[in-house]
Amino acid sequence: MDSLGVKSSSEGGQRLAVLSCEQVRRLNDVMEEKVSIYGRGNFPTLEVRLRDLVTVVRTKLESEQSSGGAGMKVRDIRLNGGAASHVLATESQPYNDLDLIFAVELSGPRNFDRVKSAVLSSLFDLLPEGVIRKRITTCSLKEAYVSKMVKVNHDGDRWSLISLGNSRGHKNVELKFVDTMRRHKLPIGENFYPTVVGESVYGDFQEALYHLQKKLISTRHPEEIRGGGLLKYCTLLVKNYRPARPEYMKTLERYMCSRFFIDFPDINQQQAKLENYLGNHFVGPEEEALMHQFLTLLYNVVEESTVCLMGHERRQTLALIEDLAVSVFYQEQQKLLAQHRPQLFISNGYYYVQGSVQPCYPVTCTCPVGGWMATCSS
């Protein structure tokens, strides 16, 4: 469940809940969804059901090393993020990525390499028939299908992320392998038992579900979230979500901004993060129409709530956001002009534009004789 939150005293609520039949049906629909993993260059697109992708990756992780597997135990597998929100909400929730969390042991550095090898081996097995596989290496598979790889092993955090897919406008598949993580979003867990259980890392499951259904923004400790949840917070605002407790939001915005600039301190990192976020989270005409509003809102939040930057750094970041907003606005105007551009005709060597002719209607004059014209000439 992809909700942000406000710190409250009700942190001891029920975290788990058994999903209803309707929620299980939506979960099954998501798992049956066919995803397209686009490859770079001459590599083909991998068409696979999400359920089958999970099965292949899990099998590779749990198979013995002697047979090409990772020899690791998978404790459970969870659906996370926007897709989880879609499953739990009473109304359909749009989602851009498919986030899967595999709970595994990553106590040693070799385990990270074994996880990466298991994923690349899974991609190899998913190549369509007819593909000549002799010359395909794990390195070429990584270049073709992996858009992002992250490994974290410090301060009690042990997890890795492998993002699959490189095509704008299509859902990316993010595979996260977690041993320990101090803070992560609110997932749905499918533990391969007769009942399917949803877990709220926010705390009280019913409270988090209420926030989701009522489109309320609520978070705890945004300073513990990578990026502070700043971009997600602004995205929810432009999608007509509203703070559950508005009186706390200014304080939380300061924490969000501080954590964002801790994780992305350099202007080049900030630019890459913003451009990547816009490309991945505003897909399709309806979403793209919100980009300028999102950047304008982000500008205001950063301007009003950033307290951790030097003056020139703050002005530099604001200028970056403003430049992106101007670029987005220009692209929107170009699209509008292209849609309403008049058609050109050529005749006798001259270009003509077809103009619209307005119909003329007779109107009865109600002015008295010797009216305003007579008055003006006097």
mmCIF file of C-alpha atoms in Angstrom:
data_model
loop_
_atom_site.group_PDB
_atom_site.id
_atom_site.type_symbol
_atom_site.label_atom_id
_atom_site.label_comp_id
_atom_site.label_asym_id
_atom_site.label_seq_id
_atom_site.Cartn_x
_atom_site.Cartn_y
_atom_site.Cartn_z
ATOM 1 C CA MET A 1 0.000 0.000 0.000
ATOM 2 C CA ASP A 2 1.699 3.126 -1.208
ATOM 3 C CA SER A 3 0.591 5.756 1.298
ATOM 4 C CA LEU A 4 2.590 8.436 3.050
ATOM 5 C CA GLY A 5 1.750 9.273 6.606
ATOM 6 C CA VAL A 6 1.756 11.500 9.682
ATOM 7 C CA LYS A 7 3.163 10.354 12.993
ATOM 8 C CA SER A 8 0.416 9.583 15.469
ATOM 9 C CA SER A 9 0.029 7.823 18.775
ATOM 10 C CA SER A 10 -1.728 4.822 17.261
ATOM 11 C CA GLU A 11 1.419 2.913 16.253
ATOM 12 C CA GLY A 12 0.393 -0.260 18.014
ATOM 13 C CA GLY A 13 -2.592 -1.125 15.811
ATOM 14 C CA GLN A 14 -3.198 -4.363 13.990
ATOM 15 C CA ARG A 15 -0.650 -4.631 11.169
ATOM 16 C CA LEU A 16 -2.096 -7.701 9.435
ATOM 17 C CA ALA A 17 -5.464 -8.469 7.891
ATOM 18 C CA VAL A 18 -6.822 -11.341 5.816
ATOM 19 C CA LEU A 19 -7.782 -10.117 2.363
ATOM 20 C CA SER A 20 -11.399 -10.315 1.259
ATOM 21 C CA CYS A 21 -12.517 -12.397 -1.740
ATOM 22 C CA GLU A 22 -12.681 -9.267 -3.911
ATOM 23 C CA GLN A 23 -9.161 -8.222 -2.896
ATOM 24 C CA VAL A 24 -7.844 -11.708 -3.603
ATOM 25 C CA ARG A 25 -9.522 -11.561 -7.025
ATOM 26 C CA ARG A 26 -7.783 -8.262 -7.817
ATOM 27 C CA LEU A 27 -4.476 -9.713 -6.579
ATOM 28 C CA ASN A 28 -4.975 -12.693 -8.884
ATOM 29 C CA ASP A 29 -5.711 -10.323 -11.804
ATOM 30 C CA VAL A 30 -2.461 -8.457 -11.157
ATOM 31 C CA MET A 31 -0.476 -11.700 -10.966
ATOM 32 C CA GLU A 32 -2.088 -12.922 -14.198
ATOM 33 C CA GLU A 33 -1.185 -9.665 -15.944
ATOM 34 C CA LYS A 34 1.249 -10.098 -18.816
ATOM 35 C CA VAL A 35 4.217 -7.749 -18.542
ATOM 36 C CA SER A 36 6.574 -6.720 -21.325
ATOM 37 C CA ILE A 37 10.267 -6.440 -20.515
ATOM 38 C CA TYR A 38 11.764 -4.493 -23.388
ATOM 39 C CA GLY A 39 15.343 -5.162 -24.414
ATOM 40 C CA ARG A 40 17.920 -2.795 -25.823
ATOM 41 C CA GLY A 41 19.418 -3.257 -29.255
ATOM 42 C CA ASN A 42 18.503 -6.497 -30.989
ATOM 43 C CA PHE A 43 17.317 -8.258 -27.869
ATOM 44 C CA PRO A 44 13.656 -9.299 -28.084
ATOM 45 C CA THR A 45 10.859 -8.196 -25.771
ATOM 46 C CA LEU A 46 10.134 -10.715 -23.027
ATOM 47 C CA GLU A 47 6.381 -11.302 -22.664
ATOM 48 C CA VAL A 48 5.611 -13.064 -19.400
ATOM 49 C CA ARG A 49 2.842 -13.245 -16.808
ATOM 50 C CA LEU A 50 3.850 -11.737 -13.491
ATOM 51 C CA ARG A 51 2.958 -15.026 -11.784
ATOM 52 C CA ASP A 52 5.342 -16.937 -14.072
ATOM 53 C CA LEU A 53 8.128 -14.399 -13.534
ATOM 54 C CA VAL A 54 7.788 -14.815 -9.767
ATOM 55 C CA THR A 55 7.860 -18.602 -10.119
ATOM 56 C CA VAL A 56 10.975 -18.603 -12.316
ATOM 57 C CA VAL A 57 12.895 -16.205 -10.071
ATOM 58 C CA ARG A 58 11.926 -18.085 -6.906
ATOM 59 C CA THR A 59 12.944 -21.400 -8.457
ATOM 60 C CA LYS A 60 16.333 -19.980 -9.443
ATOM 61 C CA LEU A 61 16.883 -18.586 -5.967
ATOM 62 C CA GLU A 62 16.012 -21.845 -4.198
ATOM 63 C CA SER A 63 17.678 -24.304 -6.592
ATOM 64 C CA GLU A 64 20.987 -25.829 -5.519
ATOM 65 C CA GLN A 65 24.137 -24.084 -6.670
ATOM 66 C CA SER A 66 25.287 -27.287 -8.322
ATOM 67 C CA SER A 67 22.325 -27.001 -10.715
ATOM 68 C CA GLY A 68 22.844 -23.319 -11.451
ATOM 69 C CA GLY A 69 20.669 -21.874 -8.684
ATOM 70 C CA ALA A 70 21.483 -19.593 -5.778
ATOM 71 C CA GLY A 71 20.845 -22.148 -3.035
ATOM 72 C CA MET A 72 18.940 -19.612 -0.920
ATOM 73 C CA LYS A 73 15.738 -19.907 1.090
ATOM 74 C CA VAL A 74 12.928 -17.508 0.142
ATOM 75 C CA ARG A 75 10.973 -16.692 3.297
ATOM 76 C CA ASP A 76 8.096 -14.985 1.518
ATOM 77 C CA ILE A 77 7.234 -12.908 -1.550
ATOM 78 C CA ARG A 78 5.287 -9.652 -1.413
ATOM 79 C CA LEU A 79 3.585 -7.306 -3.805
ATOM 80 C CA ASN A 80 4.410 -3.718 -2.906
ATOM 81 C CA GLY A 81 3.746 -0.123 -3.923
ATOM 82 C CA GLY A 82 1.043 1.117 -6.278
ATOM 83 C CA ALA A 83 -0.016 -2.366 -7.385
ATOM 84 C CA ALA A 84 -0.630 -3.258 -3.730
ATOM 85 C CA SER A 85 -2.750 -0.113 -3.355
ATOM 86 C CA HIS A 86 -4.759 -1.189 -6.395
ATOM 87 C CA VAL A 87 -5.438 -4.588 -4.805
ATOM 88 C CA LEU A 88 -6.579 -3.172 -1.456
ATOM 89 C CA ALA A 89 -8.548 -0.091 -2.545
ATOM 90 C CA THR A 90 -12.271 -0.201 -3.191
ATOM 91 C CA GLU A 91 -11.801 1.969 -6.292
ATOM 92 C CA SER A 92 -9.312 1.249 -9.060
ATOM 93 C CA GLN A 93 -5.909 2.825 -8.361
ATOM 94 C CA PRO A 94 -3.518 3.477 -11.280
ATOM 95 C CA TYR A 95 0.011 2.159 -10.851
ATOM 96 C CA ASN A 96 3.109 2.549 -12.988
ATOM 97 C CA ASP A 97 5.445 -0.134 -11.654
ATOM 98 C CA LEU A 98 5.161 -3.694 -10.426
ATOM 99 C CA ASP A 99 7.181 -3.972 -7.210
ATOM 100 C CA LEU A 100 7.974 -7.412 -5.833
ATOM 101 C CA ILE A 101 9.826 -8.078 -2.572
ATOM 102 C CA PHE A 102 11.621 -11.390 -2.026
ATOM 103 C CA ALA A 103 12.605 -11.985 1.604
ATOM 104 C CA VAL A 104 15.992 -13.769 1.518
ATOM 105 C CA GLU A 105 19.162 -13.975 3.585
ATOM 106 C CA LEU A 106 21.914 -11.585 2.476
ATOM 107 C CA SER A 107 24.372 -12.077 5.334
ATOM 108 C CA GLY A 108 27.427 -12.420 3.092
ATOM 109 C CA PRO A 109 28.648 -10.420 0.071
ATOM 110 C CA ARG A 110 28.480 -13.504 -2.140
ATOM 111 C CA ASN A 111 24.735 -13.726 -1.544
ATOM 112 C CA PHE A 112 24.240 -10.457 -3.440
ATOM 113 C CA ASP A 113 26.113 -11.884 -6.433
ATOM 114 C CA ARG A 114 24.071 -15.081 -6.271
ATOM 115 C CA VAL A 115 20.841 -13.074 -6.318
ATOM 116 C CA LYS A 116 21.995 -11.130 -9.393
ATOM 117 C CA SER A 117 23.029 -14.347 -11.148
ATOM 118 C CA ALA A 118 19.647 -15.933 -10.352
ATOM 119 C CA VAL A 119 17.759 -13.000 -11.902
ATOM 120 C CA LEU A 120 19.935 -12.937 -15.042
ATOM 121 C CA SER A 121 19.576 -16.705 -15.365
ATOM 122 C CA SER A 122 15.789 -16.263 -15.121
ATOM 123 C CA LEU A 123 15.893 -13.739 -17.970
ATOM 124 C CA PHE A 124 17.900 -16.222 -20.031
ATOM 125 C CA ASP A 125 15.222 -18.884 -19.484
ATOM 126 C CA LEU A 126 12.473 -16.425 -20.478
ATOM 127 C CA LEU A 127 13.998 -15.661 -23.888
ATOM 128 C CA PRO A 128 11.494 -16.612 -26.599
ATOM 129 C CA GLU A 129 11.942 -19.639 -28.808
ATOM 130 C CA GLY A 130 14.055 -19.117 -31.880
ATOM 131 C CA VAL A 131 16.615 -16.922 -30.141
ATOM 132 C CA ILE A 132 20.184 -18.167 -30.628
ATOM 133 C CA ARG A 133 21.477 -18.417 -27.067
ATOM 134 C CA LYS A 134 25.046 -19.630 -27.559
ATOM 135 C CA ARG A 135 26.613 -16.179 -27.637
ATOM 136 C CA ILE A 136 24.366 -14.568 -25.012
ATOM 137 C CA THR A 137 26.201 -13.868 -21.765
ATOM 138 C CA THR A 138 24.981 -12.643 -18.386
ATOM 139 C CA CYS A 139 26.731 -9.341 -19.082
ATOM 140 C CA SER A 140 24.809 -8.824 -22.338
ATOM 141 C CA LEU A 141 21.532 -9.773 -20.606
ATOM 142 C CA LYS A 142 22.222 -7.165 -17.928
ATOM 143 C CA GLU A 143 22.871 -4.472 -20.543
ATOM 144 C CA ALA A 144 19.757 -5.439 -22.482
ATOM 145 C CA TYR A 145 17.099 -5.826 -19.791
ATOM 146 C CA VAL A 146 18.282 -4.258 -16.514
ATOM 147 C CA SER A 147 17.623 -0.533 -16.163
ATOM 148 C CA LYS A 148 18.830 -0.146 -12.576
ATOM 149 C CA MET A 149 20.730 -2.129 -9.950
ATOM 150 C CA VAL A 150 21.138 -1.081 -6.307
ATOM 151 C CA LYS A 151 22.964 -2.863 -3.491
ATOM 152 C CA VAL A 152 22.746 -1.676 0.126
ATOM 153 C CA ASN A 153 24.731 -3.320 2.917
ATOM 154 C CA HIS A 154 25.373 -0.888 5.776
ATOM 155 C CA ASP A 155 23.865 0.464 8.995
ATOM 156 C CA GLY A 156 21.681 -2.601 9.463
ATOM 157 C CA ASP A 157 20.211 -2.415 5.951
ATOM 158 C CA ARG A 158 20.822 -5.407 3.672
ATOM 159 C CA TRP A 159 18.871 -5.381 0.439
ATOM 160 C CA SER A 160 19.274 -5.134 -3.315
ATOM 161 C CA LEU A 161 17.091 -3.884 -6.152
ATOM 162 C CA ILE A 162 17.041 -5.005 -9.787
ATOM 163 C CA SER A 163 14.741 -3.014 -12.071
ATOM 164 C CA LEU A 164 13.714 -4.634 -15.349
ATOM 165 C CA GLY A 165 12.443 -2.791 -18.421
ATOM 166 C CA ASN A 166 13.653 0.184 -20.417
ATOM 167 C CA SER A 167 10.589 1.449 -22.275
ATOM 168 C CA ARG A 168 8.838 4.701 -21.410
ATOM 169 C CA GLY A 169 5.087 4.315 -21.184
ATOM 170 C CA HIS A 170 5.170 0.691 -19.994
ATOM 171 C CA LYS A 171 5.254 -0.779 -16.515
ATOM 172 C CA ASN A 172 8.694 -1.545 -15.141
ATOM 173 C CA VAL A 173 9.169 -4.614 -12.962
ATOM 174 C CA GLU A 174 11.196 -3.954 -9.818
ATOM 175 C CA LEU A 175 12.558 -6.966 -7.952
ATOM 176 C CA LYS A 176 13.722 -6.159 -4.431
ATOM 177 C CA PHE A 177 15.583 -8.751 -2.361
ATOM 178 C CA VAL A 178 15.424 -7.878 1.316
ATOM 179 C CA ASP A 179 17.140 -9.359 4.351
ATOM 180 C CA THR A 180 16.805 -6.406 6.738
ATOM 181 C CA MET A 181 15.498 -2.917 6.042
ATOM 182 C CA ARG A 182 14.840 -0.235 8.602
ATOM 183 C CA ARG A 183 12.120 1.402 6.550
ATOM 184 C CA HIS A 184 10.131 0.340 3.516
ATOM 185 C CA LYS A 185 6.702 0.996 2.091
ATOM 186 C CA LEU A 186 3.529 -0.811 2.922
ATOM 187 C CA PRO A 187 3.222 -4.140 1.132
ATOM 188 C CA ILE A 188 0.727 -6.874 0.588
ATOM 189 C CA GLY A 189 2.154 -10.247 1.453
ATOM 190 C CA GLU A 190 1.312 -13.432 -0.410
ATOM 191 C CA ASN A 191 2.774 -16.170 1.744
ATOM 192 C CA PHE A 192 1.568 -19.108 -0.373
ATOM 193 C CA TYR A 193 -0.933 -20.272 2.232
ATOM 194 C CA PRO A 194 -4.692 -20.864 1.770
ATOM 195 C CA THR A 195 -5.370 -17.332 3.074
ATOM 196 C CA VAL A 196 -3.709 -14.223 1.659
ATOM 197 C CA VAL A 197 -2.562 -11.727 4.268
ATOM 198 C CA GLY A 198 -2.070 -7.994 3.839
ATOM 199 C CA GLU A 199 0.497 -6.228 6.004
ATOM 200 C CA SER A 200 0.694 -2.524 6.786
ATOM 201 C CA VAL A 201 4.179 -1.386 7.712
ATOM 202 C CA TYR A 202 2.559 1.976 8.483
ATOM 203 C CA GLY A 203 1.049 0.359 11.580
ATOM 204 C CA ASP A 204 -2.697 -0.067 11.963
ATOM 205 C CA PHE A 205 -3.922 -1.885 8.841
ATOM 206 C CA GLN A 206 -7.484 -0.561 9.007
ATOM 207 C CA GLU A 207 -6.278 3.010 9.520
ATOM 208 C CA ALA A 208 -3.937 2.721 6.535
ATOM 209 C CA LEU A 209 -6.746 1.225 4.423
ATOM 210 C CA TYR A 210 -9.054 4.083 5.450
ATOM 211 C CA HIS A 211 -6.403 6.601 4.323
ATOM 212 C CA LEU A 212 -6.114 4.810 0.995
ATOM 213 C CA GLN A 213 -9.845 4.692 0.341
ATOM 214 C CA LYS A 214 -10.415 8.322 1.395
ATOM 215 C CA LYS A 215 -7.332 9.528 -0.542
ATOM 216 C CA LEU A 216 -5.607 10.844 2.573
ATOM 217 C CA ILE A 217 -1.857 11.402 2.939
ATOM 218 C CA SER A 218 -0.429 10.034 6.164
ATOM 219 C CA THR A 219 3.177 9.147 7.010
ATOM 220 C CA ARG A 220 5.467 8.423 9.914
ATOM 221 C CA HIS A 221 9.113 9.423 10.059
ATOM 222 C CA PRO A 222 9.660 10.596 6.457
ATOM 223 C CA GLU A 223 13.314 11.191 7.362
ATOM 224 C CA GLU A 224 13.729 7.379 7.337
ATOM 225 C CA ILE A 225 12.478 7.009 3.740
ATOM 226 C CA ARG A 226 14.971 7.292 0.887
ATOM 227 C CA GLY A 227 14.299 10.652 -0.736
ATOM 228 C CA GLY A 228 12.055 11.579 2.181
ATOM 229 C CA GLY A 229 8.948 10.654 0.201
ATOM 230 C CA LEU A 230 9.043 14.231 -1.144
ATOM 231 C CA LEU A 231 8.289 13.440 -4.787
ATOM 232 C CA LYS A 232 5.571 10.928 -3.899
ATOM 233 C CA TYR A 233 3.993 13.451 -1.537
ATOM 234 C CA CYS A 234 3.774 16.087 -4.297
ATOM 235 C CA THR A 235 2.426 13.482 -6.725
ATOM 236 C CA LEU A 236 -0.383 12.554 -4.345
ATOM 237 C CA LEU A 237 -1.279 16.226 -3.851
ATOM 238 C CA VAL A 238 -1.705 16.849 -7.588
ATOM 239 C CA LYS A 239 -3.878 13.718 -7.753
ATOM 240 C CA ASN A 240 -6.289 15.306 -5.249
ATOM 241 C CA TYR A 241 -5.104 13.487 -2.144
ATOM 242 C CA ARG A 242 -5.140 15.635 0.973
ATOM 243 C CA PRO A 243 -3.260 15.489 4.283
ATOM 244 C CA ALA A 244 -4.962 13.495 7.018
ATOM 245 C CA ARG A 245 -3.637 15.992 9.593
ATOM 246 C CA PRO A 246 -2.828 19.295 7.825
ATOM 247 C CA GLU A 247 -1.441 20.898 10.991
ATOM 248 C CA TYR A 248 1.578 18.551 10.896
ATOM 249 C CA MET A 249 2.417 18.796 7.193
ATOM 250 C CA LYS A 250 4.699 21.846 7.295
ATOM 251 C CA THR A 251 6.908 20.115 9.830
ATOM 252 C CA LEU A 252 6.893 16.893 7.827
ATOM 253 C CA GLU A 253 7.681 18.770 4.607
ATOM 254 C CA ARG A 254 10.893 20.030 6.251
ATOM 255 C CA TYR A 255 11.869 16.444 7.102
ATOM 256 C CA MET A 256 11.034 15.339 3.540
ATOM 257 C CA CYS A 257 13.166 18.079 1.996
ATOM 258 C CA SER A 258 16.072 17.445 4.377
ATOM 259 C CA ARG A 259 16.160 13.708 3.612
ATOM 260 C CA PHE A 260 15.785 14.336 -0.131
ATOM 261 C CA PHE A 261 18.845 16.585 -0.211
ATOM 262 C CA ILE A 262 20.812 14.153 1.969
ATOM 263 C CA ASP A 263 20.182 11.381 -0.572
ATOM 264 C CA PHE A 264 20.590 13.644 -3.632
ATOM 265 C CA PRO A 265 23.047 16.381 -2.579
ATOM 266 C CA ASP A 266 24.479 17.158 -6.029
ATOM 267 C CA ILE A 267 22.538 19.172 -8.626
ATOM 268 C CA ASN A 268 23.298 16.539 -11.290
ATOM 269 C CA GLN A 269 21.881 13.809 -9.051
ATOM 270 C CA GLN A 270 18.791 15.930 -8.444
ATOM 271 C CA GLN A 271 18.289 16.483 -12.166
ATOM 272 C CA ALA A 272 18.692 12.783 -12.963
ATOM 273 C CA LYS A 273 16.275 11.829 -10.176
ATOM 274 C CA LEU A 274 13.611 14.335 -11.259
ATOM 275 C CA GLU A 275 13.837 13.451 -14.952
ATOM 276 C CA ASN A 276 13.703 9.738 -14.177
ATOM 277 C CA TYR A 277 10.744 10.238 -11.825
ATOM 278 C CA LEU A 278 8.797 12.233 -14.403
ATOM 279 C CA GLY A 279 9.441 9.594 -17.050
ATOM 280 C CA ASN A 280 8.377 6.685 -14.849
ATOM 281 C CA HIS A 281 5.456 8.159 -12.887
ATOM 282 C CA PHE A 282 3.648 10.379 -15.393
ATOM 283 C CA VAL A 283 2.798 7.986 -18.188
ATOM 284 C CA GLY A 284 -0.064 8.532 -20.619
ATOM 285 C CA PRO A 285 -1.984 11.687 -21.591
ATOM 286 C CA GLU A 286 -3.835 12.071 -18.277
ATOM 287 C CA GLU A 287 -0.686 11.662 -16.192
ATOM 288 C CA GLU A 288 1.460 13.857 -18.460
ATOM 289 C CA ALA A 289 -1.067 16.667 -18.073
ATOM 290 C CA LEU A 290 -0.202 16.751 -14.339
ATOM 291 C CA MET A 291 3.570 17.177 -14.765
ATOM 292 C CA HIS A 292 3.618 20.977 -14.847
ATOM 293 C CA GLN A 293 1.336 21.183 -11.812
ATOM 294 C CA PHE A 294 3.571 18.648 -10.013
ATOM 295 C CA LEU A 295 6.726 20.673 -10.694
ATOM 296 C CA THR A 296 5.034 23.906 -9.640
ATOM 297 C CA LEU A 297 3.937 22.316 -6.367
ATOM 298 C CA LEU A 298 7.384 20.809 -5.811
ATOM 299 C CA TYR A 299 8.945 24.247 -6.373
ATOM 300 C CA ASN A 300 6.686 25.763 -3.700
ATOM 301 C CA VAL A 301 7.392 23.005 -1.168
ATOM 302 C CA VAL A 302 11.158 23.216 -1.687
ATOM 303 C CA GLU A 303 11.082 27.017 -1.524
ATOM 304 C CA GLU A 304 9.060 27.132 1.691
ATOM 305 C CA SER A 305 10.333 24.069 3.583
ATOM 306 C CA THR A 306 14.024 23.649 2.748
ATOM 307 C CA VAL A 307 16.199 24.596 5.717
ATOM 308 C CA CYS A 308 19.271 22.401 5.160
ATOM 309 C CA LEU A 309 20.808 24.031 2.055
ATOM 310 C CA MET A 310 23.093 26.981 1.599
ATOM 311 C CA GLY A 311 21.517 29.951 -0.195
ATOM 312 C CA HIS A 312 23.198 29.334 -3.554
ATOM 313 C CA GLU A 313 22.390 25.576 -3.403
ATOM 314 C CA ARG A 314 18.751 26.333 -2.738
ATOM 315 C CA ARG A 315 18.593 28.815 -5.642
ATOM 316 C CA GLN A 316 20.300 26.279 -7.899
ATOM 317 C CA THR A 317 17.740 23.565 -7.080
ATOM 318 C CA LEU A 318 14.819 25.958 -7.533
ATOM 319 C CA ALA A 319 16.225 27.042 -10.899
ATOM 320 C CA LEU A 320 16.442 23.380 -11.940
ATOM 321 C CA ILE A 321 12.801 22.729 -11.023
ATOM 322 C CA GLU A 322 11.742 25.936 -12.781
ATOM 323 C CA ASP A 323 13.633 24.973 -15.960
ATOM 324 C CA LEU A 324 11.972 21.552 -15.983
ATOM 325 C CA ALA A 325 8.555 23.167 -15.491
ATOM 326 C CA VAL A 326 9.163 25.586 -18.392
ATOM 327 C CA SER A 327 10.304 22.688 -20.600
ATOM 328 C CA VAL A 328 7.213 20.638 -19.726
ATOM 329 C CA PHE A 329 4.933 23.641 -20.350
ATOM 330 C CA TYR A 330 6.554 24.265 -23.743
ATOM 331 C CA GLN A 331 6.066 20.611 -24.731
ATOM 332 C CA GLU A 332 2.403 20.801 -23.703
ATOM 333 C CA GLN A 333 1.883 23.926 -25.838
ATOM 334 C CA GLN A 334 3.569 22.288 -28.828
ATOM 335 C CA LYS A 335 1.216 19.312 -28.545
ATOM 336 C CA LEU A 336 -1.806 21.642 -28.431
ATOM 337 C CA LEU A 337 -0.597 23.549 -31.488
ATOM 338 C CA ALA A 338 -0.029 20.305 -33.369
ATOM 339 C CA GLN A 339 -3.579 19.177 -32.610
ATOM 340 C CA HIS A 340 -5.148 22.458 -33.807
ATOM 341 C CA ARG A 341 -2.799 23.366 -36.645
ATOM 342 C CA PRO A 342 -4.791 24.565 -39.718
ATOM 343 C CA GLN A 343 -4.512 22.553 -42.902
ATOM 344 C CA LEU A 344 -2.445 24.049 -45.746
ATOM 345 C CA PHE A 345 -3.523 23.948 -49.417
ATOM 346 C CA ILE A 346 -1.430 24.698 -52.522
ATOM 347 C CA SER A 347 -3.008 26.323 -55.567
ATOM 348 C CA ASN A 348 -1.263 28.064 -58.473
ATOM 349 C CA GLY A 349 2.011 27.977 -56.573
ATOM 350 C CA TYR A 350 0.572 29.714 -53.476
ATOM 351 C CA TYR A 351 -0.106 28.327 -49.985
ATOM 352 C CA TYR A 352 -3.562 28.825 -48.539
ATOM 353 C CA VAL A 353 -4.932 28.238 -45.056
ATOM 354 C CA GLN A 354 -8.498 27.117 -44.835
ATOM 355 C CA GLY A 355 -10.297 29.600 -42.630
ATOM 356 C CA SER A 356 -13.469 28.988 -40.703
ATOM 357 C CA VAL A 357 -16.445 30.983 -41.973
ATOM 358 C CA GLN A 358 -18.883 32.089 -39.318
ATOM 359 C CA PRO A 359 -22.550 32.075 -40.373
ATOM 360 C CA CYS A 360 -24.390 35.409 -40.569
ATOM 361 C CA TYR A 361 -27.829 35.839 -39.058
ATOM 362 C CA PRO A 362 -30.230 38.782 -39.560
ATOM 363 C CA VAL A 363 -30.789 40.771 -36.374
ATOM 364 C CA THR A 364 -33.622 43.178 -35.777
ATOM 365 C CA CYS A 365 -32.389 46.617 -34.689
ATOM 366 C CA THR A 366 -34.025 47.771 -31.480
ATOM 367 C CA CYS A 367 -32.411 51.217 -31.443
ATOM 368 C CA PRO A 368 -34.856 54.153 -31.443
ATOM 369 C CA VAL A 369 -34.868 56.521 -34.407
ATOM 370 C CA GLY A 370 -32.231 59.199 -33.916
ATOM 371 C CA GLY A 371 -30.537 57.078 -31.295
ATOM 372 C CA TRP A 372 -26.869 56.939 -30.321
ATOM 373 C CA MET A 373 -25.486 58.112 -33.683
ATOM 374 C CA ALA A 374 -27.543 61.270 -33.533
ATOM 375 C CA THR A 375 -26.517 61.811 -29.939
ATOM 376 C CA CYS A 376 -22.827 61.427 -30.740
ATOM 377 C CA SER A 377 -22.955 63.867 -33.645
ATOM 378 C CA SER A 378 -24.590 66.597 -31.615
#
